[in-house]
Protein backbone atom coordinates (compact mmCIF):
# COMPACT_ATOMS: atom_id res chain seq x y z
CA MET A 1 7.69 36.39 87.37
CA GLN A 2 7.31 37.56 83.79
CA ILE A 3 7.88 36.79 80.13
CA GLU A 4 8.81 39.32 77.46
CA LYS A 5 8.22 38.99 73.72
CA ASP A 6 8.52 41.30 70.74
CA VAL A 7 5.62 40.98 68.31
CA TYR A 8 5.46 42.23 64.73
CA GLY A 9 2.07 42.51 63.02
CA GLU A 10 -1.56 41.83 63.79
CA GLU A 11 -1.36 38.13 62.91
CA SER A 12 1.55 37.62 65.32
CA MET A 13 -0.36 39.43 68.08
CA GLU A 14 -3.36 37.17 67.55
CA SER A 15 -1.07 34.11 67.60
CA LEU A 16 0.41 35.27 70.89
CA GLY A 17 -3.12 35.69 72.26
CA ALA A 18 -3.96 32.10 71.29
CA ILE A 19 -0.83 30.88 73.07
CA VAL A 20 -1.70 32.85 76.20
CA SER A 21 -5.24 31.47 76.17
CA SER A 22 -3.85 27.93 76.23
CA VAL A 23 -2.62 28.43 79.81
CA LEU A 24 -5.57 30.38 81.19
CA LYS A 25 -7.96 28.66 83.53
CA ALA A 26 -11.55 29.46 84.41
CA GLY A 27 -11.70 32.12 87.08
CA ALA A 28 -8.68 34.00 85.71
CA VAL A 29 -8.53 37.79 85.57
CA VAL A 30 -6.24 39.37 82.97
CA TYR A 31 -5.46 43.08 82.81
CA LEU A 32 -4.32 44.43 79.42
CA GLU A 33 -2.27 47.61 79.62
CA GLY A 34 -1.00 49.92 76.91
CA ASP A 35 -1.79 53.14 75.10
CA LEU A 36 -4.49 53.42 72.45
CA GLY A 37 -3.67 51.42 69.35
CA MET A 38 -1.16 49.09 71.00
CA GLY A 39 -3.09 45.91 70.11
CA LYS A 40 -4.96 45.05 73.29
CA THR A 41 -8.15 44.12 71.45
CA THR A 42 -6.16 42.22 68.83
CA LEU A 43 -4.54 40.20 71.62
CA VAL A 44 -7.98 39.51 73.13
CA ARG A 45 -9.24 38.40 69.71
CA GLY A 46 -6.41 35.88 69.57
CA MET A 47 -7.17 34.69 73.09
CA LEU A 48 -10.85 34.17 72.33
CA ARG A 49 -10.11 32.41 69.05
CA GLY A 50 -7.60 30.24 70.87
CA LEU A 51 -10.46 29.25 73.18
CA GLY A 52 -12.67 28.32 70.22
CA HIS A 53 -14.61 31.51 69.42
CA LEU A 54 -15.17 31.75 65.67
CA GLY A 55 -17.15 34.98 65.35
CA PRO A 56 -16.07 38.59 65.36
CA VAL A 57 -14.40 40.20 68.36
CA LYS A 58 -14.95 43.91 68.73
CA SER A 59 -13.79 46.37 71.32
CA PRO A 60 -16.50 46.97 73.92
CA THR A 61 -15.52 50.64 74.27
CA TYR A 62 -19.15 51.80 74.30
CA THR A 63 -20.83 48.75 75.83
CA ILE A 64 -18.11 48.28 78.50
CA VAL A 65 -18.42 44.48 78.33
CA GLU A 66 -18.84 41.85 75.60
CA PRO A 67 -19.74 38.32 76.73
CA TYR A 68 -18.58 35.20 74.89
CA GLU A 69 -19.99 31.73 75.51
CA LEU A 70 -17.28 29.18 74.92
CA SER A 71 -17.32 25.44 75.52
CA GLY A 72 -17.30 25.11 79.29
CA LEU A 73 -16.27 28.72 79.88
CA GLU A 74 -17.77 32.17 79.93
CA ALA A 75 -15.40 34.91 78.81
CA PHE A 76 -15.98 38.61 79.35
CA HIS A 77 -14.04 41.27 77.49
CA PHE A 78 -14.13 44.62 79.28
CA ASP A 79 -12.99 47.99 77.97
CA LEU A 80 -13.09 50.58 80.75
CA TYR A 81 -11.63 53.44 78.70
CA ARG A 82 -14.80 55.54 78.90
CA VAL A 83 -15.42 54.94 82.62
CA SER A 84 -14.93 58.22 84.46
CA ASP A 85 -15.45 56.90 88.00
CA ALA A 86 -14.87 53.33 89.21
CA GLU A 87 -18.18 53.51 91.10
CA GLU A 88 -19.96 53.41 87.71
CA LEU A 89 -18.93 49.76 87.52
CA GLU A 90 -21.09 48.96 90.55
CA PHE A 91 -24.15 50.11 88.58
CA ILE A 92 -23.54 47.51 85.87
CA GLY A 93 -23.05 44.79 88.50
CA ILE A 94 -19.44 44.19 87.54
CA ARG A 95 -18.75 41.95 90.53
CA ASP A 96 -21.22 39.41 89.13
CA TYR A 97 -18.96 38.76 86.13
CA PHE A 98 -16.10 37.45 88.25
CA SER A 99 -16.66 33.80 89.13
CA ASP A 100 -14.84 30.49 89.17
CA GLY A 101 -16.36 29.69 85.77
CA SER A 102 -15.47 32.89 83.94
CA LEU A 103 -12.45 34.41 82.27
CA CYS A 104 -12.28 38.21 82.51
CA LEU A 105 -10.09 40.14 80.08
CA ILE A 106 -9.92 43.82 81.05
CA GLU A 107 -8.59 46.72 79.01
CA TRP A 108 -7.94 49.97 80.90
CA ALA A 109 -8.26 48.21 84.29
CA GLU A 110 -6.79 51.26 86.04
CA MET A 111 -10.19 52.95 85.49
CA GLY A 112 -11.74 50.34 87.80
CA ARG A 113 -9.17 50.57 90.57
CA GLY A 114 -10.73 49.79 93.94
CA ILE A 115 -13.63 47.85 92.41
CA LEU A 116 -11.94 45.20 90.26
CA PRO A 117 -10.40 42.07 91.74
CA GLU A 118 -6.65 41.59 91.57
CA ALA A 119 -5.26 40.46 88.23
CA ASP A 120 -3.80 36.99 87.85
CA LEU A 121 -1.89 38.17 84.79
CA ILE A 122 -0.98 41.65 83.63
CA VAL A 123 -0.15 41.99 79.93
CA SER A 124 1.59 45.25 79.07
CA LEU A 125 2.06 46.35 75.46
CA SER A 126 4.40 49.11 74.35
CA LEU A 127 5.61 50.42 71.04
CA ILE A 128 8.91 49.32 69.55
CA ARG A 129 10.21 49.92 66.06
CA GLN A 130 7.65 48.37 63.68
CA GLY A 131 6.08 46.26 66.42
CA ARG A 132 5.09 45.84 70.03
CA HIS A 133 6.98 44.78 73.13
CA VAL A 134 4.78 42.54 75.27
CA VAL A 135 5.43 41.84 78.94
CA ILE A 136 3.28 39.18 80.61
CA GLU A 137 3.54 39.19 84.38
CA GLY A 138 2.13 36.62 86.79
CA ILE A 139 0.73 38.27 89.92
CA THR A 140 -1.18 35.57 91.81
CA GLU A 141 -0.52 31.87 92.25
CA LYS A 142 -2.85 31.20 89.30
CA GLY A 143 -0.91 33.76 87.26
CA LEU A 144 2.43 32.18 88.16
CA VAL A 145 1.17 28.78 87.02
CA ALA A 146 0.16 30.39 83.71
CA ILE A 147 3.60 32.02 83.34
CA ASN A 148 5.31 28.69 83.94
CA GLY A 149 3.13 27.15 81.22
CA LEU A 150 3.96 30.02 78.85
CA LYS A 151 7.69 29.65 79.46
CA LYS A 152 7.47 26.21 77.87
CA VAL A 153 6.02 27.57 74.62
CA ILE A 154 7.19 31.20 74.27
CA THR A 155 10.69 32.17 73.34
CA SER A 156 11.85 35.76 73.32
């Protein structure tokens, strides 16, 4: 099950992120897919702000993961773009980040194939004229619950 939405501008992408965060539960895993410059980090910024984070949100391209302590929730923003072998993730103890009390937002998840847990939601971003086409797909039961919640608040 999926939802599609066309988004125009950085502010609209952040707003969409805040809406998506409203249906995410602790323990959720979200993959963010799309070419460089599609707005994955902007969407994550909106998600984190929607969950109450007030500070800056930067891409963890060099650090691989940025942790965020939110009220009652730990969020981890991963950027696996520079990972050359999924086994590298074992060295940073990546499995320890995935728990019932955390939210994991993962850019370039395909670089961690075989190591990462299954996504609850996959958010795909692609270029359209002057904007982005966003597809949000529920994969697991938790993801399907989130999609049903989003259907109530997102219109195409």
